[in-house]
Coordinates of C-alpha atoms in Angstrom, one line a residue:
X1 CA 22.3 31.1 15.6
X2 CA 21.4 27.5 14.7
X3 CA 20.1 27.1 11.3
X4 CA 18.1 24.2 10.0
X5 CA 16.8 22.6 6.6
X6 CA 15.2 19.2 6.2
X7 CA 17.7 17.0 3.9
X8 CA 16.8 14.1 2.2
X9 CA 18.8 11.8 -0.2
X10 CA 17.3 9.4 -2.3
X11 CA 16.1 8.0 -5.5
X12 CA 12.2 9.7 -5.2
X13 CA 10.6 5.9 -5.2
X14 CA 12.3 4.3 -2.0
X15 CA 11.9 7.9 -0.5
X16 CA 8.9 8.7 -1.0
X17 CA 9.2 12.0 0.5
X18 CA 11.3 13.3 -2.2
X19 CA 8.8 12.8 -4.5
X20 CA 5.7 14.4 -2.1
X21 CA 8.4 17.5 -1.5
X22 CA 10.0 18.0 -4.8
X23 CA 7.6 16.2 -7.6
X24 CA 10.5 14.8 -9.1
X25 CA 11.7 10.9 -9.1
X26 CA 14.5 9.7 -11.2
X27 CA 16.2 5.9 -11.0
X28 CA 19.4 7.2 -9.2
X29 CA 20.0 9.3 -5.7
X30 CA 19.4 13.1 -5.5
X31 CA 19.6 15.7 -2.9
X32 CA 16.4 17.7 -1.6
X33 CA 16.9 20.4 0.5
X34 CA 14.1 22.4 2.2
X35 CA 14.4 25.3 4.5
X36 CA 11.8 27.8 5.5
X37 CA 10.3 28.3 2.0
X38 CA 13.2 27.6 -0.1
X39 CA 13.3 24.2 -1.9
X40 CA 16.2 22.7 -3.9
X41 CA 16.3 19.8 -6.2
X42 CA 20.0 19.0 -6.7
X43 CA 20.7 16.4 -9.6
X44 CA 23.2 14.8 -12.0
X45 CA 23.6 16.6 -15.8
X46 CA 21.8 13.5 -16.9
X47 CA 18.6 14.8 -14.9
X48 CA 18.6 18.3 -14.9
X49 CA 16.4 19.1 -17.8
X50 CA 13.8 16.6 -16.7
X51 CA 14.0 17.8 -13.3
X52 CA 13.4 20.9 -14.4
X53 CA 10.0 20.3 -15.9
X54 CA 8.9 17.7 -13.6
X55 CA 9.0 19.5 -9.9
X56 CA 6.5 21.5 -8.2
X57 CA 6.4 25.2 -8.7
X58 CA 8.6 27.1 -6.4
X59 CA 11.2 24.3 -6.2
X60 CA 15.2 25.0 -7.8
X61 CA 16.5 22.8 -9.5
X62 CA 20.6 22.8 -9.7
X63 CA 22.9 20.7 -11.0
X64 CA 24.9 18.3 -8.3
X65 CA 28.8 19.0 -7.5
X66 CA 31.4 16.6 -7.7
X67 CA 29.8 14.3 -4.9
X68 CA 26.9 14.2 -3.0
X69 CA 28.8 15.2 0.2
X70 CA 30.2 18.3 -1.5
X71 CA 27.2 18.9 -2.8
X72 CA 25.3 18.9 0.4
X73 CA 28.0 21.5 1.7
X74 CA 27.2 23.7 -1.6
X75 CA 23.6 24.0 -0.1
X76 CA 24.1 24.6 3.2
X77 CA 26.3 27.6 2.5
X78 CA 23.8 28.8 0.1
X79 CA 21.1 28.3 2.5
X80 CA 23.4 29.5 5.3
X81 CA 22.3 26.7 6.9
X82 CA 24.2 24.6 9.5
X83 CA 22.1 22.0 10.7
X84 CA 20.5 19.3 8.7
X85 CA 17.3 17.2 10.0
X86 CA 17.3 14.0 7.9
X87 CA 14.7 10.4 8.9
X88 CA 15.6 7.9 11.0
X89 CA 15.8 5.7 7.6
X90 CA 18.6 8.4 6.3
X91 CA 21.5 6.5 5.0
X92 CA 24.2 6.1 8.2
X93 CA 27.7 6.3 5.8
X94 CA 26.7 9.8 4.1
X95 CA 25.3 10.9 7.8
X96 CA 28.6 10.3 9.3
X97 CA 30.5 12.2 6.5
X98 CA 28.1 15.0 6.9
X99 CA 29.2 15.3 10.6
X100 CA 33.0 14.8 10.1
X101 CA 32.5 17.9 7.7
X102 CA 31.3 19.7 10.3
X103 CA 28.0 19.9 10.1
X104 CA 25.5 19.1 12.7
X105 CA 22.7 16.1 12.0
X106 CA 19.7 15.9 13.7
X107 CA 17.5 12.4 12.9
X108 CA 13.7 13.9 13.0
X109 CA 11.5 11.3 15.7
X110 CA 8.3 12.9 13.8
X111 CA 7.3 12.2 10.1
X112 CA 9.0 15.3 8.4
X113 CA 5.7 15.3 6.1
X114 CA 3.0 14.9 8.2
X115 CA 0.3 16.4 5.8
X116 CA 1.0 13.3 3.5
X117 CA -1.6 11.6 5.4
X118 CA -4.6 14.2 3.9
X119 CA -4.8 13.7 0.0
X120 CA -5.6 16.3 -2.6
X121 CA -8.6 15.9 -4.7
X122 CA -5.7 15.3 -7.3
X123 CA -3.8 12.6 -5.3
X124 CA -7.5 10.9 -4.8
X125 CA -7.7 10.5 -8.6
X126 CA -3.6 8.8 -9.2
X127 CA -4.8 6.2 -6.2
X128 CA -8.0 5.6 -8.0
X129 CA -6.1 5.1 -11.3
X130 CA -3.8 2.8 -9.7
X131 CA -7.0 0.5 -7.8
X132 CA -8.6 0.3 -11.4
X133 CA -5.9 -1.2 -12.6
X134 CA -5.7 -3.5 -9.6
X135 CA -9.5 -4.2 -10.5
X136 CA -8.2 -5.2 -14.0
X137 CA -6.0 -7.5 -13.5
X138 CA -8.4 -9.2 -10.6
X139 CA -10.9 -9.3 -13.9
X140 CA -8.0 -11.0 -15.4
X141 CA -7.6 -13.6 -12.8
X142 CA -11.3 -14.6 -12.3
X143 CA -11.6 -14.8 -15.9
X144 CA -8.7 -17.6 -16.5
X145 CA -10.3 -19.2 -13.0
X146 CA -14.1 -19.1 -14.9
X147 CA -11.7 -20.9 -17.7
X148 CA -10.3 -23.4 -15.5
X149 CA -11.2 -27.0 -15.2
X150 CA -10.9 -29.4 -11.8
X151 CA -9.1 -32.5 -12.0
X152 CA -9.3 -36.0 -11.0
X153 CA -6.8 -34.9 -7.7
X154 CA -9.2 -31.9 -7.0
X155 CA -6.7 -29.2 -8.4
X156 CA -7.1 -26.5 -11.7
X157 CA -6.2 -26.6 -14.9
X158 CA -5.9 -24.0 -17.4
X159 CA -5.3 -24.2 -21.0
X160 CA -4.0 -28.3 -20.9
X161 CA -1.8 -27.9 -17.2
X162 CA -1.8 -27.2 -14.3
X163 CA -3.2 -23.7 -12.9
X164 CA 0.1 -22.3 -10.8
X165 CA 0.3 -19.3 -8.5
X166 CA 3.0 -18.6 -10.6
X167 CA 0.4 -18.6 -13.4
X168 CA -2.1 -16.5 -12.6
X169 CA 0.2 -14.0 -11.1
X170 CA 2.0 -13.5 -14.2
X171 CA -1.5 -13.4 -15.8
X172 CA -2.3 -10.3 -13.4
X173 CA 0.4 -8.4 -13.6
X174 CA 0.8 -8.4 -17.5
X175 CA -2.5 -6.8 -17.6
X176 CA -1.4 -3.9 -14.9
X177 CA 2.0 -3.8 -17.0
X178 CA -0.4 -2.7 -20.6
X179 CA -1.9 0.0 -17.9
X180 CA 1.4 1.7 -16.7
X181 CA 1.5 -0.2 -13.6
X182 CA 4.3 -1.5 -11.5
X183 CA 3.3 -4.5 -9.5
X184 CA 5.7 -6.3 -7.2
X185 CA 4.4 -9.5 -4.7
X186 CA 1.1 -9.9 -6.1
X187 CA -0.8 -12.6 -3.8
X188 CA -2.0 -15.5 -5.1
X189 CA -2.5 -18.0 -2.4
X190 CA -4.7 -20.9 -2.5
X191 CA -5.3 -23.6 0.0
X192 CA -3.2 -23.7 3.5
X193 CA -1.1 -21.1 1.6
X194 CA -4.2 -18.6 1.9
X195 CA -3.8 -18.6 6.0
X196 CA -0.8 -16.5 5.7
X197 CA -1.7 -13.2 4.9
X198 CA 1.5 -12.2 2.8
X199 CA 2.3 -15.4 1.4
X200 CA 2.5 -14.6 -2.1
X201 CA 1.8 -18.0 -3.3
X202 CA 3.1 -20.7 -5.0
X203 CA 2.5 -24.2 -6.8
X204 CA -1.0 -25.9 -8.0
X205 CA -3.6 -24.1 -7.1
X206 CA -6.4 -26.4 -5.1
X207 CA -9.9 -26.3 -6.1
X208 CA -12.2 -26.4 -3.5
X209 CA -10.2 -23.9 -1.3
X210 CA -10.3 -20.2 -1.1
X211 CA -7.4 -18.3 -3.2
X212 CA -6.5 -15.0 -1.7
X213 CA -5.7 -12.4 -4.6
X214 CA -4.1 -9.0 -3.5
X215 CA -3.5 -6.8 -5.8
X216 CA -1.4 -3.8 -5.3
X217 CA 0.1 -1.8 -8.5
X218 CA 2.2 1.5 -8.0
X219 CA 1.8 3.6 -11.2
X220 CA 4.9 4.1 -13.1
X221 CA 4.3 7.6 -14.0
X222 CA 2.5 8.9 -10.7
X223 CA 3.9 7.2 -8.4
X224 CA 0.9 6.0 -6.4
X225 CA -0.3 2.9 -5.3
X226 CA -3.8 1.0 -5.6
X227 CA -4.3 -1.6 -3.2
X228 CA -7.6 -4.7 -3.7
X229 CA -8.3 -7.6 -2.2
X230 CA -10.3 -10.6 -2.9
X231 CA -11.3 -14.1 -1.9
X232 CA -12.4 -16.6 -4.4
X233 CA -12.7 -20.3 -4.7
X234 CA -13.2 -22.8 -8.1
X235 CA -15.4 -25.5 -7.0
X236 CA -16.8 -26.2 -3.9
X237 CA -16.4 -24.4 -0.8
X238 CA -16.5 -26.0 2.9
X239 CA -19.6 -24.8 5.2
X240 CA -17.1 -23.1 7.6
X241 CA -15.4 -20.9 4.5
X242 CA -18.6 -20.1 3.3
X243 CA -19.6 -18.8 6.9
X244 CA -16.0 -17.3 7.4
X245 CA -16.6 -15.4 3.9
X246 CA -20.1 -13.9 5.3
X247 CA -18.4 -13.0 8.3
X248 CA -15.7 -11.3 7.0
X249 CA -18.0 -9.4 4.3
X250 CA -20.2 -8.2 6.9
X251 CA -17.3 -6.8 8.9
X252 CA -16.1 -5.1 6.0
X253 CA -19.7 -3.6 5.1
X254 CA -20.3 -2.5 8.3
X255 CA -16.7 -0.7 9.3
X256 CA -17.1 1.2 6.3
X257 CA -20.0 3.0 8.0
X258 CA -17.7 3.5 10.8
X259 CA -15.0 6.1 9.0
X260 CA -16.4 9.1 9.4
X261 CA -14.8 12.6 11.0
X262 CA -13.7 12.0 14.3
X263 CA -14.1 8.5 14.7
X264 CA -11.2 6.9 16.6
X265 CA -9.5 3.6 14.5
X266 CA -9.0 1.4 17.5
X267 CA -12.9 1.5 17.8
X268 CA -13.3 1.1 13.9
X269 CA -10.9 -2.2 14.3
X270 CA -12.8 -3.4 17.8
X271 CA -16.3 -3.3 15.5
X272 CA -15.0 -5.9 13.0
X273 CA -13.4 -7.8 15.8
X274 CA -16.8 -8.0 17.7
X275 CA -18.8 -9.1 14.4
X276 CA -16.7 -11.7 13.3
X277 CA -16.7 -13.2 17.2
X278 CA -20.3 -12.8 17.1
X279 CA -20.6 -15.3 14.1
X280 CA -18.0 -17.5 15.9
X281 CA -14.6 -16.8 14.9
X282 CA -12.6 -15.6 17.7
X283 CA -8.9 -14.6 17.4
X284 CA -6.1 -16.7 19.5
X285 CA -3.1 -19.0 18.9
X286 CA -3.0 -22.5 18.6
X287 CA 0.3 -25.3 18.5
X288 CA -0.4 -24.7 14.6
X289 CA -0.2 -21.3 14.9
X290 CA -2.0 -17.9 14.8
X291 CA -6.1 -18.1 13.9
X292 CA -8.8 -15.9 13.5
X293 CA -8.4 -12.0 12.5
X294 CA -5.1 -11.0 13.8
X295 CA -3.9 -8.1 11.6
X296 CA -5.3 -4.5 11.2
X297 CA -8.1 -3.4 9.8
X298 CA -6.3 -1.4 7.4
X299 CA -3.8 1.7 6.4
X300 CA -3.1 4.8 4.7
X301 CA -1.8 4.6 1.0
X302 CA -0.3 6.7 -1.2
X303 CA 3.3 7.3 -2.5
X304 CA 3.9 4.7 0.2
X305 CA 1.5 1.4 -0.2
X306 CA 1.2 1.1 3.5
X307 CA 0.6 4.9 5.2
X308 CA -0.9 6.9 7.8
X309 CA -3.5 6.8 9.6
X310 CA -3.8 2.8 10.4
X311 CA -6.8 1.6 11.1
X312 CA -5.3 -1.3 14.3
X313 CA -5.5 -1.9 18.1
X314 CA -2.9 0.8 18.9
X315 CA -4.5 3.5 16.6
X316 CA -6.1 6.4 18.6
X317 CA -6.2 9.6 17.2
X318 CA -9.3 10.9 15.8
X319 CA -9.8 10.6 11.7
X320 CA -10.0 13.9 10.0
X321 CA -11.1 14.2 6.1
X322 CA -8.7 13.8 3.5
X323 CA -7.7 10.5 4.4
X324 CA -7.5 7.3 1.5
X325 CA -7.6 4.2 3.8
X326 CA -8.1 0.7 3.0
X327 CA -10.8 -1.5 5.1
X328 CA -9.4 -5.2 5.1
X329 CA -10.8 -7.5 7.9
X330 CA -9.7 -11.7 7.4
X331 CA -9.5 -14.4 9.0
X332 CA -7.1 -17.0 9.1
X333 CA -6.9 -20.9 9.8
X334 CA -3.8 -22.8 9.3
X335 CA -5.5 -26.1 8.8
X336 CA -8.7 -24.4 6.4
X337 CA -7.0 -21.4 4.5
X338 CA -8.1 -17.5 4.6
X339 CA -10.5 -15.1 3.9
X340 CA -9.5 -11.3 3.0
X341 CA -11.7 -8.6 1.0
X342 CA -10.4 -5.4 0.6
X343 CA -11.9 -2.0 0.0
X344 CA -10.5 1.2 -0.2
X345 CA -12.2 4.4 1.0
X346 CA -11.4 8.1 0.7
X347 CA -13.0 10.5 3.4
X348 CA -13.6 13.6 2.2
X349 CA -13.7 16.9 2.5
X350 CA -17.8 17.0 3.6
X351 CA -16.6 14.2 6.0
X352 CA -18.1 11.7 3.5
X353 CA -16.7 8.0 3.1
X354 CA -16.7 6.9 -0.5
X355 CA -15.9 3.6 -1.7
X356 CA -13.4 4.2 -4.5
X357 CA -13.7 0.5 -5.2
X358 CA -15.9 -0.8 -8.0
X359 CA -15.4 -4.3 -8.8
X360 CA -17.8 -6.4 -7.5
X361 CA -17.7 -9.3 -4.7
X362 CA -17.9 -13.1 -6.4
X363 CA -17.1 -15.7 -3.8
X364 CA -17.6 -18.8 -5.9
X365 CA -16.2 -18.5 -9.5
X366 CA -18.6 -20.9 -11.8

């Protein structure tokens, strides 16, 4: 009779699902096996004690054999097991050994965790750590921006030179680094820089222009991710960014409303689309490129920064309590800059939304 166990290899912070399964992470590569109810942790010497006192009740924890391949084989005759279901993003060498040893490999087409999606109240609380530390270090930046002067050529300058990206990133992430936070691609983008919604920034920063700043820590000791955005601008802002901010901010306002139990996410996304049309910014392509709002309204986090459910165009099962989702509408002009603000919102178990984000909305920083 065919046997199976979920395997997974990894180092608990690039596979997440080792983490959600087991509890542990560590720096280098473990084994995690799981069949039926029995759950095994398999680690180096150099881990074992820590493994032992970090997993979840009910999971083993045993020490690794000579290699991970003959380790895998150790488990799978202890679990009399002789199939292993792995993820499509399991690595292709050590799958290939694992079949030349005989055993059979099936690649799972479904997410092996799917409950991942619905928090626990204690999940809730490590995302909500993580987002106030994004919140301090966005402090952070609008307090050197308050500091900052304008000069002559319309760009900022902080402490005697000139205001980078570079800069004020570094200025960010320090303060998330004093809070226990990992951050990685923090987006500073002023200017045409700002119309890209991932461009992480870089150079003078203009006055005059909107600076996108997306903050998104991963705490060192949980895990979990905080994810905030905001739009600011030093100086003065054109009519059509100060229009484009409304919009965007009213989009965001109203969506929020829209997460509820049940509510379908393609629907959620089609409301922020239709509000920012109505105030006359439409989405298309142009010969400079891609304008208007043309990403999703936002996405699961968790162990994972980006997670299910996503809240886009091809989104259309139902929303169920439990979830942590960002709300993140923006638009985009290649020749004017961008507009983002980011909330994030937890649905819970009375089929409430709450807005787990506190800091407050500043536009134009004086």
């Amino acid at each position: 009779m065919d046997k199976k166990a979920v395997l997974l290899l990894g180092d608990g912070s690039n596979v997440t699902d080792m983490r959600y399964a087991s509890g542990f992470s560590a720096p280098d590569n473990f084994l995690y096996m799981e069949c039926g109810t029995r759950k095994i942790c398999a680690v180096s010497a150099l881990e074992y004690n820590r493994a032992v006192a970090s997993v979840i009740p009910g999971v083993e924890v045993r020490r690794s054999g000579a290699s991970h391949l003959e380790t895998i084989k150790e488990l799978c005759s202890l679990c009399e097991v002789n199939t292993v279901v792995v993820p499509d993003s399991f690595p292709v060498g050590m799958a290939e050994k694992i079949k030349e040893a005989g055993i059979n490999l099936e690649i799972s087409e479904a997410r092996l965790y799917p409950r991942r999606e619905f928090k626990t109240l204690r999940e809730v609380q490590k995302i909500t750590a993580s987002l106030r530390a994004a919140e301090a270090g966005c402090r952070r930046a609008i307090e050197v921006l308050r500091e900052s002067g304008i000069s002559r050529e319309r760009t900022l300058v902080w402490q005697g030179k000139p205001l980078t990206s570079e800069i004020l990133r570094a200025e960010i992430d320090c303060t998330m680094l004093r809070l226990g936070m990992i951050a990685e691609d923090t987006i500073c983008a002023g200017g045409l820089q700002a119309a890209q919604p991932h461009n992480t920034g870089s150079g003078v920063l203009p006055a005059d222009y909107p600076i996108v700043l997306d903050i998104f820590p991963r705490s060192a000791a949980t895990g979990y991710w905080g994810d905030l955005t905001r739009t600011v601008v030093k100086g003065t802002p054109s009519d059509f960014m100060r229009k484009a901010y409304d919009a965007v901010f009213e989009a965001r306002e109203f969506t929020k409303e829209c997460i509820r139990p049940g509510a379908i996410p393609s629907e959620i996304h089609k409301c922020a689309e239709n509000i920012l049309a109505k105030r006359g910014f439409t989405t298309g392509c142009s010969d400079k490129g891609d304008y208007g709002f043309f990403h999703g309204l936002g996405h699961g986090v968790g162990l994972d920064i980006h997670e299910f459910p996503r809240l886009n165009p091809r989104t259309h099962t139902p929303l169920k309590p439990g979830i942590v989702v960002t709300d993140e509408p923006g638009l985009y002009y290649p020749d004017k800059g961008g507009i983002r603000l980011e909330d994030m919102i937890y649905l819970n178990e009375e089929g409430k939304a709450v807005t787990l984000t506190e800091i407050e909305d500043q536009f134009i920083i004086e």
